[in-house]
Amino acid sequence: MISENLEKALNAQIRIEAESSQVYLSMACWAESKGLEGVAGFMYDHSDEERVHMLKLVKYVNERGGTVKISDLKAPDTDFGSLQKMLQQLYEHELFVSKSINDLVRITLEENDYATHNFLQWYVAEQLEEEALARSVLDKINMIGDDKGGLYLFDRDIQQLTGESIASNTGA
Ligand code: FEO
């Protein structure tokens, strides 16, 4: 069994992953409305990944005999201003998720719950990849600035990016 405290913290993370999926879905819609098909595809995929992150946690809590609480979600923004601002927000959001995962890991150590500690290592590794990916696309768009040709190529190429390819590019 997991402790009440840890169950609460895992449920909070389930909500964060679900909200991340909604934020990225909203970013995908915004990008699509601006004609940025590649960016939209990238964000739709990212939204799906966050749902997978959420489901993994749901199944783990159930497996450990805990109670999952599926809660209401905060509505995401619908206007992201510019592609630069949106990708900055994506990067900052991933930093926030990483901090939340680190807090969870700390609780497992405080409670000597090594099974959950072990389970969470997948998230620790995933966050490293996601941070590297978000930082990489942000660096690229900052380099491109207002250059229309650069933006066209960025939109064409971004959908091919995966965590693996970025990790190998950055050595992460
Ligand atoms: Fe599930 Fe991108 O954090």
mmCIF file with all atom_site columns, C-alpha atoms and ligand atoms in Angstrom:
data_model
loop_
_atom_site.group_PDB
_atom_site.id
_atom_site.type_symbol
_atom_site.label_atom_id
_atom_site.label_alt_id
_atom_site.label_comp_id
_atom_site.label_asym_id
_atom_site.label_entity_id
_atom_site.label_seq_id
_atom_site.pdbx_PDB_ins_code
_atom_site.Cartn_x
_atom_site.Cartn_y
_atom_site.Cartn_z
_atom_site.occupancy
_atom_site.B_iso_or_equiv
_atom_site.pdbx_formal_charge
_atom_site.auth_seq_id
_atom_site.auth_comp_id
_atom_site.auth_asym_id
_atom_site.auth_atom_id
_atom_site.pdbx_PDB_model_num
ATOM   1   C  CA  . MET A 1 1   ? 0.000   0.000  0.000   1.00 0.00 ? 1   MET A CA  1
ATOM   2   C  CA  . ILE A 1 2   ? 1.068   3.574  -0.548  1.00 0.00 ? 2   ILE A CA  1
ATOM   3   C  CA  . SER A 1 3   ? 0.714   6.096  2.256   1.00 0.00 ? 3   SER A CA  1
ATOM   4   C  CA  . GLU A 1 4   ? -2.084  8.624  2.278   1.00 0.00 ? 4   GLU A CA  1
ATOM   5   C  CA  . ASN A 1 5   ? 0.440   11.400 1.847   1.00 0.00 ? 5   ASN A CA  1
ATOM   6   C  CA  . LEU A 1 6   ? 2.027   9.790  -1.194  1.00 0.00 ? 6   LEU A CA  1
ATOM   7   C  CA  . GLU A 1 7   ? -1.364  8.912  -2.661  1.00 0.00 ? 7   GLU A CA  1
ATOM   8   C  CA  . LYS A 1 8   ? -2.285  12.590 -2.428  1.00 0.00 ? 8   LYS A CA  1
ATOM   9   C  CA  . ALA A 1 9   ? 0.990   13.654 -4.058  1.00 0.00 ? 9   ALA A CA  1
ATOM   10  C  CA  . LEU A 1 10  ? 0.608   11.090 -6.871  1.00 0.00 ? 10  LEU A CA  1
ATOM   11  C  CA  . ASN A 1 11  ? -2.956  12.269 -7.493  1.00 0.00 ? 11  ASN A CA  1
ATOM   12  C  CA  . ALA A 1 12  ? -1.653  15.836 -7.696  1.00 0.00 ? 12  ALA A CA  1
ATOM   13  C  CA  . GLN A 1 13  ? 0.873   14.664 -10.314 1.00 0.00 ? 13  GLN A CA  1
ATOM   14  C  CA  . ILE A 1 14  ? -1.905  12.886 -12.239 1.00 0.00 ? 14  ILE A CA  1
ATOM   15  C  CA  . ARG A 1 15  ? -3.667  16.232 -12.419 1.00 0.00 ? 15  ARG A CA  1
ATOM   16  C  CA  . ILE A 1 16  ? -0.491  18.043 -13.530 1.00 0.00 ? 16  ILE A CA  1
ATOM   17  C  CA  . GLU A 1 17  ? 0.068   15.540 -16.364 1.00 0.00 ? 17  GLU A CA  1
ATOM   18  C  CA  . ALA A 1 18  ? -3.595  15.848 -17.440 1.00 0.00 ? 18  ALA A CA  1
ATOM   19  C  CA  . GLU A 1 19  ? -3.348  19.643 -17.368 1.00 0.00 ? 19  GLU A CA  1
ATOM   20  C  CA  . SER A 1 20  ? -0.095  19.481 -19.352 1.00 0.00 ? 20  SER A CA  1
ATOM   21  C  CA  . SER A 1 21  ? -1.925  17.470 -21.995 1.00 0.00 ? 21  SER A CA  1
ATOM   22  C  CA  . GLN A 1 22  ? -4.627  20.150 -22.157 1.00 0.00 ? 22  GLN A CA  1
ATOM   23  C  CA  . VAL A 1 23  ? -2.100  23.012 -22.317 1.00 0.00 ? 23  VAL A CA  1
ATOM   24  C  CA  . TYR A 1 24  ? -0.298  21.330 -25.222 1.00 0.00 ? 24  TYR A CA  1
ATOM   25  C  CA  . LEU A 1 25  ? -3.586  20.548 -26.956 1.00 0.00 ? 25  LEU A CA  1
ATOM   26  C  CA  . SER A 1 26  ? -4.474  24.223 -26.740 1.00 0.00 ? 26  SER A CA  1
ATOM   27  C  CA  . MET A 1 27  ? -1.021  25.163 -28.105 1.00 0.00 ? 27  MET A CA  1
ATOM   28  C  CA  . ALA A 1 28  ? -1.583  22.719 -30.991 1.00 0.00 ? 28  ALA A CA  1
ATOM   29  C  CA  . CYS A 1 29  ? -4.920  24.362 -31.804 1.00 0.00 ? 29  CYS A CA  1
ATOM   30  C  CA  . TRP A 1 30  ? -3.400  27.842 -31.642 1.00 0.00 ? 30  TRP A CA  1
ATOM   31  C  CA  . ALA A 1 31  ? -0.527  26.817 -33.940 1.00 0.00 ? 31  ALA A CA  1
ATOM   32  C  CA  . GLU A 1 32  ? -2.941  25.165 -36.367 1.00 0.00 ? 32  GLU A CA  1
ATOM   33  C  CA  . SER A 1 33  ? -5.062  28.325 -36.487 1.00 0.00 ? 33  SER A CA  1
ATOM   34  C  CA  . LYS A 1 34  ? -1.909  30.247 -37.478 1.00 0.00 ? 34  LYS A CA  1
ATOM   35  C  CA  . GLY A 1 35  ? -1.154  27.828 -40.334 1.00 0.00 ? 35  GLY A CA  1
ATOM   36  C  CA  . LEU A 1 36  ? 1.826   26.292 -38.518 1.00 0.00 ? 36  LEU A CA  1
ATOM   37  C  CA  . GLU A 1 37  ? 0.994   22.694 -39.405 1.00 0.00 ? 37  GLU A CA  1
ATOM   38  C  CA  . GLY A 1 38  ? 4.329   21.239 -38.311 1.00 0.00 ? 38  GLY A CA  1
ATOM   39  C  CA  . VAL A 1 39  ? 4.286   22.954 -34.931 1.00 0.00 ? 39  VAL A CA  1
ATOM   40  C  CA  . ALA A 1 40  ? 0.664   21.883 -34.481 1.00 0.00 ? 40  ALA A CA  1
ATOM   41  C  CA  . GLY A 1 41  ? 1.542   18.247 -35.211 1.00 0.00 ? 41  GLY A CA  1
ATOM   42  C  CA  . PHE A 1 42  ? 4.441   18.413 -32.757 1.00 0.00 ? 42  PHE A CA  1
ATOM   43  C  CA  . MET A 1 43  ? 2.175   19.800 -30.033 1.00 0.00 ? 43  MET A CA  1
ATOM   44  C  CA  . TYR A 1 44  ? -0.633  17.282 -30.736 1.00 0.00 ? 44  TYR A CA  1
ATOM   45  C  CA  . ASP A 1 45  ? 1.940   14.497 -30.274 1.00 0.00 ? 45  ASP A CA  1
ATOM   46  C  CA  . HIS A 1 46  ? 3.235   16.123 -27.114 1.00 0.00 ? 46  HIS A CA  1
ATOM   47  C  CA  . SER A 1 47  ? -0.299  16.370 -25.768 1.00 0.00 ? 47  SER A CA  1
ATOM   48  C  CA  . ASP A 1 48  ? -0.770  12.628 -26.370 1.00 0.00 ? 48  ASP A CA  1
ATOM   49  C  CA  . GLU A 1 49  ? 2.488   11.893 -24.550 1.00 0.00 ? 49  GLU A CA  1
ATOM   50  C  CA  . GLU A 1 50  ? 1.298   13.770 -21.487 1.00 0.00 ? 50  GLU A CA  1
ATOM   51  C  CA  . ARG A 1 51  ? -1.843  11.664 -21.437 1.00 0.00 ? 51  ARG A CA  1
ATOM   52  C  CA  . VAL A 1 52  ? 0.372   8.562  -21.465 1.00 0.00 ? 52  VAL A CA  1
ATOM   53  C  CA  . HIS A 1 53  ? 2.323   10.024 -18.516 1.00 0.00 ? 53  HIS A CA  1
ATOM   54  C  CA  . MET A 1 54  ? -0.951  10.529 -16.683 1.00 0.00 ? 54  MET A CA  1
ATOM   55  C  CA  . LEU A 1 55  ? -2.205  6.999  -17.414 1.00 0.00 ? 55  LEU A CA  1
ATOM   56  C  CA  . LYS A 1 56  ? 1.033   5.403  -16.208 1.00 0.00 ? 56  LYS A CA  1
ATOM   57  C  CA  . LEU A 1 57  ? 0.545   7.127  -12.850 1.00 0.00 ? 57  LEU A CA  1
ATOM   58  C  CA  . VAL A 1 58  ? -3.138  6.153  -12.712 1.00 0.00 ? 58  VAL A CA  1
ATOM   59  C  CA  . LYS A 1 59  ? -2.292  2.501  -13.276 1.00 0.00 ? 59  LYS A CA  1
ATOM   60  C  CA  . TYR A 1 60  ? 0.517   2.584  -10.729 1.00 0.00 ? 60  TYR A CA  1
ATOM   61  C  CA  . VAL A 1 61  ? -1.701  4.042  -7.982  1.00 0.00 ? 61  VAL A CA  1
ATOM   62  C  CA  . ASN A 1 62  ? -4.344  1.397  -8.717  1.00 0.00 ? 62  ASN A CA  1
ATOM   63  C  CA  . GLU A 1 63  ? -1.741  -1.364 -8.743  1.00 0.00 ? 63  GLU A CA  1
ATOM   64  C  CA  . ARG A 1 64  ? -0.542  -0.298 -5.291  1.00 0.00 ? 64  ARG A CA  1
ATOM   65  C  CA  . GLY A 1 65  ? -4.067  -0.382 -3.873  1.00 0.00 ? 65  GLY A CA  1
ATOM   66  C  CA  . GLY A 1 66  ? -4.431  3.393  -3.752  1.00 0.00 ? 66  GLY A CA  1
ATOM   67  C  CA  . THR A 1 67  ? -7.399  5.469  -4.832  1.00 0.00 ? 67  THR A CA  1
ATOM   68  C  CA  . VAL A 1 68  ? -7.135  7.555  -7.979  1.00 0.00 ? 68  VAL A CA  1
ATOM   69  C  CA  . LYS A 1 69  ? -9.007  10.821 -8.004  1.00 0.00 ? 69  LYS A CA  1
ATOM   70  C  CA  . ILE A 1 70  ? -9.729  12.170 -11.468 1.00 0.00 ? 70  ILE A CA  1
ATOM   71  C  CA  . SER A 1 71  ? -10.262 15.857 -10.838 1.00 0.00 ? 71  SER A CA  1
ATOM   72  C  CA  . ASP A 1 72  ? -11.417 18.869 -12.763 1.00 0.00 ? 72  ASP A CA  1
ATOM   73  C  CA  . LEU A 1 73  ? -8.705  20.662 -14.724 1.00 0.00 ? 73  LEU A CA  1
ATOM   74  C  CA  . LYS A 1 74  ? -7.628  24.263 -15.048 1.00 0.00 ? 74  LYS A CA  1
ATOM   75  C  CA  . ALA A 1 75  ? -8.520  25.592 -18.502 1.00 0.00 ? 75  ALA A CA  1
ATOM   76  C  CA  . PRO A 1 76  ? -5.388  26.428 -20.507 1.00 0.00 ? 76  PRO A CA  1
ATOM   77  C  CA  . ASP A 1 77  ? -4.705  29.727 -22.271 1.00 0.00 ? 77  ASP A CA  1
ATOM   78  C  CA  . THR A 1 78  ? -6.086  29.897 -25.796 1.00 0.00 ? 78  THR A CA  1
ATOM   79  C  CA  . ASP A 1 79  ? -3.866  32.663 -27.176 1.00 0.00 ? 79  ASP A CA  1
ATOM   80  C  CA  . PHE A 1 80  ? -0.091  32.289 -26.933 1.00 0.00 ? 80  PHE A CA  1
ATOM   81  C  CA  . GLY A 1 81  ? 0.917   35.601 -28.500 1.00 0.00 ? 81  GLY A CA  1
ATOM   82  C  CA  . SER A 1 82  ? 3.745   34.455 -30.729 1.00 0.00 ? 82  SER A CA  1
ATOM   83  C  CA  . LEU A 1 83  ? 5.561   31.217 -31.526 1.00 0.00 ? 83  LEU A CA  1
ATOM   84  C  CA  . GLN A 1 84  ? 8.547   32.374 -29.453 1.00 0.00 ? 84  GLN A CA  1
ATOM   85  C  CA  . LYS A 1 85  ? 6.321   33.089 -26.465 1.00 0.00 ? 85  LYS A CA  1
ATOM   86  C  CA  . MET A 1 86  ? 4.528   29.769 -26.852 1.00 0.00 ? 86  MET A CA  1
ATOM   87  C  CA  . LEU A 1 87  ? 7.779   27.794 -26.956 1.00 0.00 ? 87  LEU A CA  1
ATOM   88  C  CA  . GLN A 1 88  ? 9.108   29.764 -23.973 1.00 0.00 ? 88  GLN A CA  1
ATOM   89  C  CA  . GLN A 1 89  ? 5.952   28.775 -22.113 1.00 0.00 ? 89  GLN A CA  1
ATOM   90  C  CA  . LEU A 1 90  ? 6.439   25.141 -23.164 1.00 0.00 ? 90  LEU A CA  1
ATOM   91  C  CA  . TYR A 1 91  ? 9.976   25.159 -21.773 1.00 0.00 ? 91  TYR A CA  1
ATOM   92  C  CA  . GLU A 1 92  ? 8.918   26.790 -18.510 1.00 0.00 ? 92  GLU A CA  1
ATOM   93  C  CA  . HIS A 1 93  ? 6.069   24.329 -18.164 1.00 0.00 ? 93  HIS A CA  1
ATOM   94  C  CA  . GLU A 1 94  ? 8.471   21.395 -18.477 1.00 0.00 ? 94  GLU A CA  1
ATOM   95  C  CA  . LEU A 1 95  ? 10.726  22.935 -15.804 1.00 0.00 ? 95  LEU A CA  1
ATOM   96  C  CA  . PHE A 1 96  ? 7.673   23.170 -13.556 1.00 0.00 ? 96  PHE A CA  1
ATOM   97  C  CA  . VAL A 1 97  ? 6.826   19.485 -14.204 1.00 0.00 ? 97  VAL A CA  1
ATOM   98  C  CA  . SER A 1 98  ? 10.410  18.460 -13.451 1.00 0.00 ? 98  SER A CA  1
ATOM   99  C  CA  . LYS A 1 99  ? 10.280  20.294 -10.137 1.00 0.00 ? 99  LYS A CA  1
ATOM   100 C  CA  . SER A 1 100 ? 7.043   18.557 -9.288  1.00 0.00 ? 100 SER A CA  1
ATOM   101 C  CA  . ILE A 1 101 ? 8.531   15.123 -10.114 1.00 0.00 ? 101 ILE A CA  1
ATOM   102 C  CA  . ASN A 1 102 ? 11.570  15.944 -7.970  1.00 0.00 ? 102 ASN A CA  1
ATOM   103 C  CA  . ASP A 1 103 ? 9.284   16.868 -5.071  1.00 0.00 ? 103 ASP A CA  1
ATOM   104 C  CA  . LEU A 1 104 ? 7.512   13.519 -5.477  1.00 0.00 ? 104 LEU A CA  1
ATOM   105 C  CA  . VAL A 1 105 ? 10.819  11.650 -5.451  1.00 0.00 ? 105 VAL A CA  1
ATOM   106 C  CA  . ARG A 1 106 ? 11.777  13.472 -2.241  1.00 0.00 ? 106 ARG A CA  1
ATOM   107 C  CA  . ILE A 1 107 ? 8.546   12.312 -0.572  1.00 0.00 ? 107 ILE A CA  1
ATOM   108 C  CA  . THR A 1 108 ? 9.225   8.676  -1.526  1.00 0.00 ? 108 THR A CA  1
ATOM   109 C  CA  . LEU A 1 109 ? 12.615  8.926  0.215   1.00 0.00 ? 109 LEU A CA  1
ATOM   110 C  CA  . GLU A 1 110 ? 11.125  10.559 3.291   1.00 0.00 ? 110 GLU A CA  1
ATOM   111 C  CA  . GLU A 1 111 ? 8.648   7.692  3.484   1.00 0.00 ? 111 GLU A CA  1
ATOM   112 C  CA  . ASN A 1 112 ? 11.056  4.891  2.575   1.00 0.00 ? 112 ASN A CA  1
ATOM   113 C  CA  . ASP A 1 113 ? 8.770   3.895  -0.322  1.00 0.00 ? 113 ASP A CA  1
ATOM   114 C  CA  . TYR A 1 114 ? 11.430  2.455  -2.614  1.00 0.00 ? 114 TYR A CA  1
ATOM   115 C  CA  . ALA A 1 115 ? 8.947   0.863  -5.019  1.00 0.00 ? 115 ALA A CA  1
ATOM   116 C  CA  . THR A 1 116 ? 7.476   4.266  -5.842  1.00 0.00 ? 116 THR A CA  1
ATOM   117 C  CA  . HIS A 1 117 ? 10.960  5.756  -5.862  1.00 0.00 ? 117 HIS A CA  1
ATOM   118 C  CA  . ASN A 1 118 ? 11.943  3.176  -8.430  1.00 0.00 ? 118 ASN A CA  1
ATOM   119 C  CA  . PHE A 1 119 ? 8.759   3.722  -10.466 1.00 0.00 ? 119 PHE A CA  1
ATOM   120 C  CA  . LEU A 1 120 ? 9.409   7.465  -10.608 1.00 0.00 ? 120 LEU A CA  1
ATOM   121 C  CA  . GLN A 1 121 ? 12.866  7.040  -12.133 1.00 0.00 ? 121 GLN A CA  1
ATOM   122 C  CA  . TRP A 1 122 ? 11.170  6.688  -15.536 1.00 0.00 ? 122 TRP A CA  1
ATOM   123 C  CA  . TYR A 1 123 ? 9.709   10.182 -15.036 1.00 0.00 ? 123 TYR A CA  1
ATOM   124 C  CA  . VAL A 1 124 ? 13.059  11.596 -13.953 1.00 0.00 ? 124 VAL A CA  1
ATOM   125 C  CA  . ALA A 1 125 ? 14.644  10.326 -17.182 1.00 0.00 ? 125 ALA A CA  1
ATOM   126 C  CA  . GLU A 1 126 ? 11.659  11.450 -19.272 1.00 0.00 ? 126 GLU A CA  1
ATOM   127 C  CA  . GLN A 1 127 ? 11.867  14.974 -17.844 1.00 0.00 ? 127 GLN A CA  1
ATOM   128 C  CA  . LEU A 1 128 ? 15.541  15.206 -18.802 1.00 0.00 ? 128 LEU A CA  1
ATOM   129 C  CA  . GLU A 1 129 ? 14.542  14.417 -22.388 1.00 0.00 ? 129 GLU A CA  1
ATOM   130 C  CA  . GLU A 1 130 ? 11.553  16.731 -22.410 1.00 0.00 ? 130 GLU A CA  1
ATOM   131 C  CA  . GLU A 1 131 ? 13.517  19.638 -20.987 1.00 0.00 ? 131 GLU A CA  1
ATOM   132 C  CA  . ALA A 1 132 ? 16.264  19.096 -23.587 1.00 0.00 ? 132 ALA A CA  1
ATOM   133 C  CA  . LEU A 1 133 ? 13.688  18.934 -26.391 1.00 0.00 ? 133 LEU A CA  1
ATOM   134 C  CA  . ALA A 1 134 ? 11.851  22.070 -25.244 1.00 0.00 ? 134 ALA A CA  1
ATOM   135 C  CA  . ARG A 1 135 ? 15.125  23.959 -24.796 1.00 0.00 ? 135 ARG A CA  1
ATOM   136 C  CA  . SER A 1 136 ? 16.309  22.896 -28.218 1.00 0.00 ? 136 SER A CA  1
ATOM   137 C  CA  . VAL A 1 137 ? 13.190  24.104 -30.077 1.00 0.00 ? 137 VAL A CA  1
ATOM   138 C  CA  . LEU A 1 138 ? 13.227  27.332 -28.052 1.00 0.00 ? 138 LEU A CA  1
ATOM   139 C  CA  . ASP A 1 139 ? 16.889  27.975 -28.937 1.00 0.00 ? 139 ASP A CA  1
ATOM   140 C  CA  . LYS A 1 140 ? 16.115  27.356 -32.603 1.00 0.00 ? 140 LYS A CA  1
ATOM   141 C  CA  . ILE A 1 141 ? 13.153  29.711 -32.756 1.00 0.00 ? 141 ILE A CA  1
ATOM   142 C  CA  . ASN A 1 142 ? 15.092  32.407 -30.892 1.00 0.00 ? 142 ASN A CA  1
ATOM   143 C  CA  . MET A 1 143 ? 17.841  32.084 -33.458 1.00 0.00 ? 143 MET A CA  1
ATOM   144 C  CA  . ILE A 1 144 ? 15.341  32.364 -36.340 1.00 0.00 ? 144 ILE A CA  1
ATOM   145 C  CA  . GLY A 1 145 ? 13.601  35.443 -34.907 1.00 0.00 ? 145 GLY A CA  1
ATOM   146 C  CA  . ASP A 1 146 ? 11.382  37.087 -37.542 1.00 0.00 ? 146 ASP A CA  1
ATOM   147 C  CA  . ASP A 1 147 ? 13.002  35.440 -40.545 1.00 0.00 ? 147 ASP A CA  1
ATOM   148 C  CA  . LYS A 1 148 ? 10.118  34.065 -42.650 1.00 0.00 ? 148 LYS A CA  1
ATOM   149 C  CA  . GLY A 1 149 ? 12.227  31.545 -44.555 1.00 0.00 ? 149 GLY A CA  1
ATOM   150 C  CA  . GLY A 1 150 ? 13.670  30.241 -41.296 1.00 0.00 ? 150 GLY A CA  1
ATOM   151 C  CA  . LEU A 1 151 ? 10.198  29.923 -39.834 1.00 0.00 ? 151 LEU A CA  1
ATOM   152 C  CA  . TYR A 1 152 ? 9.011   27.969 -42.886 1.00 0.00 ? 152 TYR A CA  1
ATOM   153 C  CA  . LEU A 1 153 ? 11.864  25.474 -42.485 1.00 0.00 ? 153 LEU A CA  1
ATOM   154 C  CA  . PHE A 1 154 ? 11.353  25.288 -38.724 1.00 0.00 ? 154 PHE A CA  1
ATOM   155 C  CA  . ASP A 1 155 ? 7.671   24.439 -39.204 1.00 0.00 ? 155 ASP A CA  1
ATOM   156 C  CA  . ARG A 1 156 ? 8.543   21.851 -41.850 1.00 0.00 ? 156 ARG A CA  1
ATOM   157 C  CA  . ASP A 1 157 ? 11.191  20.140 -39.719 1.00 0.00 ? 157 ASP A CA  1
ATOM   158 C  CA  . ILE A 1 158 ? 9.826   20.294 -36.172 1.00 0.00 ? 158 ILE A CA  1
ATOM   159 C  CA  . GLN A 1 159 ? 7.458   17.376 -36.550 1.00 0.00 ? 159 GLN A CA  1
ATOM   160 C  CA  . GLN A 1 160 ? 10.321  15.009 -37.181 1.00 0.00 ? 160 GLN A CA  1
ATOM   161 C  CA  . LEU A 1 161 ? 11.878  15.875 -33.841 1.00 0.00 ? 161 LEU A CA  1
ATOM   162 C  CA  . THR A 1 162 ? 11.587  13.258 -31.154 1.00 0.00 ? 162 THR A CA  1
ATOM   163 C  CA  . GLY A 1 163 ? 12.983  13.055 -27.671 1.00 0.00 ? 163 GLY A CA  1
ATOM   164 C  CA  . GLU A 1 164 ? 15.526  10.492 -28.882 1.00 0.00 ? 164 GLU A CA  1
ATOM   165 C  CA  . SER A 1 165 ? 16.859  12.590 -31.739 1.00 0.00 ? 165 SER A CA  1
ATOM   166 C  CA  . ILE A 1 166 ? 17.217  15.637 -29.509 1.00 0.00 ? 166 ILE A CA  1
ATOM   167 C  CA  . ALA A 1 167 ? 18.822  13.599 -26.753 1.00 0.00 ? 167 ALA A CA  1
ATOM   168 C  CA  . SER A 1 168 ? 21.388  12.309 -29.212 1.00 0.00 ? 168 SER A CA  1
ATOM   169 C  CA  . ASN A 1 169 ? 21.972  15.810 -30.580 1.00 0.00 ? 169 ASN A CA  1
ATOM   170 C  CA  . THR A 1 170 ? 22.510  17.302 -27.157 1.00 0.00 ? 170 THR A CA  1
ATOM   171 C  CA  . GLY A 1 171 ? 24.221  14.338 -25.555 1.00 0.00 ? 171 GLY A CA  1
ATOM   172 C  CA  . ALA A 1 172 ? 21.492  14.329 -22.872 1.00 0.00 ? 172 ALA A CA  1
HETATM 173 FE FE1 . FEO B 2 .   ? 4.734   14.731 -18.408 1.00 0.00 ? 1   FEO B FE1 1
HETATM 174 FE FE2 . FEO B 2 .   ? 6.164   16.801 -20.198 1.00 0.00 ? 1   FEO B FE2 1
HETATM 175 O  O1  . FEO B 2 .   ? 5.780   16.194 -18.510 1.00 0.00 ? 1   FEO B O1  1
#
